[in-house]
């Protein structure tokens, strides 16, 4: 009950006030128990307006960033969605509320295992997780009407663009290792349409079509 109240406050003060207005996204943010995706010691900060550490030097994104990226995917309910960077699994759960089937790739096995456990406990049956380098996408399951990358990339990985059908949307932070621009790339009949949604700060996307792992 207390957590539900904290979520309602979060939605009003952090999301609605900053212009998130997709009713389905707001509903999902009210529904998903974000505190279940953070460490025990940080539970009282789960609904605060910032990212939090999740171990392995990674973070669960700020609620506003999760809502902004999700809204940009414009999900209606029937989509197949690919997520790169499962992390805590929180963004995955939000997507699972809003689309038909979610495929999510994480390079750090321990995070993927933890995310699986919580997603199972919360009853998300429409989520498939995989451990590996997500910068090449998930060829066997492509195309995806929505693709979301929750780590910062030096460029837009070409394989992800290739796995977007006409009408598909890709949301990805692109920039240097410390700050990025959140890009929305939509494949239209006539080509790719790129929109800059603003500045952001993500952990690095490491892999073949991201940052090199050893630098
Ligand atoms: N959406 C997650 C964000 C976690 S941080 C959440 O809110 O909890 C980004 C995650 O991307 C990290 O867990 C990191 O390990 C992962 N990552 C980085 N490069 C990756 C790659 N090439 N493939 C898959 N996952 C990657």
GROMACS .gro file of N, CA and C and ligand atoms in nm, residues 34 37 54-56 58-62 66 83-92 105-108 111 130 132-136 150-151 202-208 210 213, ligand 1:
model
  155
   34UNK      N    1   0.860  -0.125  -0.873
   34UNK     CA    2   1.001  -0.091  -0.895
   34UNK      C    3   1.090  -0.132  -0.777
   37UNK      N    4   1.301  -0.446  -0.785
   37UNK     CA    5   1.415  -0.456  -0.877
   37UNK      C    6   1.542  -0.391  -0.821
   54UNK      N    7   2.284  -0.128  -0.924
   54UNK     CA    8   2.225  -0.264  -0.917
   54UNK      C    9   2.333  -0.371  -0.909
   55UNK      N   10   2.459  -0.328  -0.881
   55UNK     CA   11   2.571  -0.423  -0.878
   55UNK      C   12   2.638  -0.430  -1.013
   56UNK      N   13   2.760  -0.489  -1.016
   56UNK     CA   14   2.837  -0.505  -1.141
   56UNK      C   15   2.861  -0.370  -1.210
   58UNK      N   16   2.659  -0.136  -1.270
   58UNK     CA   17   2.549  -0.098  -1.358
   58UNK      C   18   2.441  -0.028  -1.276
   59UNK      N   19   2.343   0.030  -1.345
   59UNK     CA   20   2.238   0.105  -1.274
   59UNK      C   21   2.100   0.074  -1.329
   60UNK      N   22   2.000   0.090  -1.243
   60UNK     CA   23   1.861   0.091  -1.287
   60UNK      C   24   1.833   0.237  -1.322
   61UNK      N   25   1.776   0.260  -1.440
   61UNK     CA   26   1.757   0.397  -1.487
   61UNK      C   27   1.656   0.473  -1.402
   62UNK      N   28   1.671   0.606  -1.406
   62UNK     CA   29   1.576   0.697  -1.340
   62UNK      C   30   1.434   0.670  -1.395
   66UNK      N   31   1.303   0.595  -1.800
   66UNK     CA   32   1.230   0.473  -1.840
   66UNK      C   33   1.099   0.511  -1.910
   83UNK      N   34   1.487  -0.552  -2.627
   83UNK     CA   35   1.557  -0.463  -2.534
   83UNK      C   36   1.703  -0.508  -2.524
   84UNK      N   37   1.795  -0.412  -2.532
   84UNK     CA   38   1.937  -0.443  -2.511
   84UNK      C   39   1.976  -0.382  -2.377
   85UNK      N   40   2.021  -0.465  -2.282
   85UNK     CA   41   2.058  -0.418  -2.149
   85UNK      C   42   1.948  -0.445  -2.048
   86UNK      N   43   1.924  -0.573  -2.019
   86UNK     CA   44   1.818  -0.611  -1.925
   86UNK      C   45   1.840  -0.547  -1.788
   87UNK      N   46   1.966  -0.548  -1.742
   87UNK     CA   47   2.000  -0.491  -1.611
   87UNK      C   48   1.914  -0.551  -1.502
   88UNK      N   49   1.845  -0.466  -1.428
   88UNK     CA   50   1.759  -0.512  -1.318
   88UNK      C   51   1.634  -0.583  -1.367
   89UNK      N   52   1.594  -0.556  -1.492
   89UNK     CA   53   1.468  -0.612  -1.544
   89UNK      C   54   1.349  -0.519  -1.526
   90UNK      N   55   1.372  -0.403  -1.467
   90UNK     CA   56   1.259  -0.310  -1.443
   90UNK      C   57   1.199  -0.257  -1.573
   91UNK      N   58   1.287  -0.207  -1.661
   91UNK     CA   59   1.237  -0.158  -1.791
   91UNK      C   60   1.169  -0.273  -1.867
   92UNK      N   61   1.224  -0.391  -1.853
   92UNK     CA   62   1.166  -0.510  -1.918
   92UNK      C   63   1.022  -0.531  -1.872
  105UNK      N   64   1.823  -0.877  -2.396
  105UNK     CA   65   1.960  -0.932  -2.393
  105UNK      C   66   2.044  -0.855  -2.290
  106UNK      N   67   2.119  -0.929  -2.210
  106UNK     CA   68   2.208  -0.869  -2.109
  106UNK      C   69   2.343  -0.939  -2.118
  107UNK      N   70   2.453  -0.861  -2.111
  107UNK     CA   71   2.584  -0.927  -2.126
  107UNK      C   72   2.635  -0.986  -1.995
  108UNK      N   73   2.582  -0.939  -1.879
  108UNK     CA   74   2.630  -0.988  -1.750
  108UNK      C   75   2.533  -1.093  -1.695
  111UNK      N   76   2.327  -1.055  -1.361
  111UNK     CA   77   2.214  -0.960  -1.366
  111UNK      C   78   2.094  -1.024  -1.435
  130UNK      N   79   1.808  -1.341  -2.265
  130UNK     CA   80   1.925  -1.409  -2.320
  130UNK      C   81   2.050  -1.339  -2.269
  132UNK      N   82   2.429  -1.230  -2.353
  132UNK     CA   83   2.518  -1.215  -2.467
  132UNK      C   84   2.533  -1.070  -2.506
  133UNK      N   85   2.597  -1.048  -2.622
  133UNK     CA   86   2.619  -0.913  -2.674
  133UNK      C   87   2.497  -0.873  -2.759
  134UNK      N   88   2.422  -0.776  -2.709
  134UNK     CA   89   2.301  -0.736  -2.779
  134UNK      C   90   2.323  -0.642  -2.896
  135UNK      N   91   2.447  -0.598  -2.918
  135UNK     CA   92   2.467  -0.499  -3.025
  135UNK      C   93   2.445  -0.558  -3.164
  136UNK      N   94   2.438  -0.690  -3.173
  136UNK     CA   95   2.406  -0.752  -3.302
  136UNK      C   96   2.257  -0.784  -3.312
  150UNK      N   97   1.930   0.034  -2.355
  150UNK     CA   98   1.937   0.107  -2.229
  150UNK      C   99   2.082   0.124  -2.181
  151UNK      N  100   2.174   0.136  -2.279
  151UNK     CA  101   2.314   0.167  -2.249
  151UNK      C  102   2.363   0.259  -2.362
  202UNK      N  103   2.405   0.742  -1.969
  202UNK     CA  104   2.389   0.597  -1.948
  202UNK      C  105   2.524   0.529  -1.929
  203UNK      N  106   2.524   0.410  -1.870
  203UNK     CA  107   2.645   0.328  -1.868
  203UNK      C  108   2.674   0.285  -2.012
  204UNK      N  109   2.797   0.242  -2.036
  204UNK     CA  110   2.840   0.212  -2.173
  204UNK      C  111   2.780   0.083  -2.229
  205UNK      N  112   2.745   0.091  -2.358
  205UNK     CA  113   2.707  -0.028  -2.434
  205UNK      C  114   2.838  -0.091  -2.483
  206UNK      N  115   2.870  -0.208  -2.431
  206UNK     CA  116   2.997  -0.273  -2.465
  206UNK      C  117   2.971  -0.389  -2.559
  207UNK      N  118   3.044  -0.392  -2.671
  207UNK     CA  119   3.024  -0.506  -2.761
  207UNK      C  120   3.071  -0.477  -2.902
  208UNK      N  121   3.044  -0.570  -2.988
  208UNK     CA  122   3.094  -0.564  -3.126
  208UNK      C  123   3.056  -0.434  -3.197
  210UNK      N  124   2.931  -0.165  -3.032
  210UNK     CA  125   2.925  -0.059  -2.931
  210UNK      C  126   3.067  -0.017  -2.897
  213UNK      N  127   3.536  -0.358  -2.547
  213UNK     CA  128   3.530  -0.399  -2.407
  213UNK      C  129   3.655  -0.366  -2.327
  216LIG     N1  130   1.717  -0.119  -1.825
  216LIG     C1  131   1.811  -0.149  -1.720
  216LIG     C2  132   1.937  -0.070  -1.743
  216LIG     C3  133   2.056  -0.137  -1.689
  216LIG     S1  134   2.207  -0.049  -1.721
  216LIG     C4  135   1.752  -0.115  -1.587
  216LIG     O1  136   1.678  -0.015  -1.577
  216LIG     O2  137   1.779  -0.185  -1.490
  216LIG     C5  138   2.248  -0.110  -1.882
  216LIG     C6  139   2.274  -0.257  -1.894
  216LIG     O3  140   2.322  -0.282  -2.025
  216LIG     C7  141   2.380  -0.311  -1.799
  216LIG     O4  142   2.326  -0.411  -1.721
  216LIG     C8  143   2.489  -0.364  -1.892
  216LIG     O5  144   2.553  -0.478  -1.845
  216LIG     C9  145   2.411  -0.391  -2.019
  216LIG     N2  146   2.489  -0.397  -2.143
  216LIG    C10  147   2.593  -0.319  -2.181
  216LIG     N3  148   2.636  -0.355  -2.303
  216LIG    C11  149   2.557  -0.458  -2.345
  216LIG    C12  150   2.551  -0.539  -2.462
  216LIG     N4  151   2.635  -0.522  -2.565
  216LIG     N5  152   2.456  -0.634  -2.470
  216LIG    C13  153   2.369  -0.655  -2.368
  216LIG     N6  154   2.371  -0.582  -2.253
  216LIG    C14  155   2.462  -0.485  -2.242
   0.00000   0.00000   0.00000
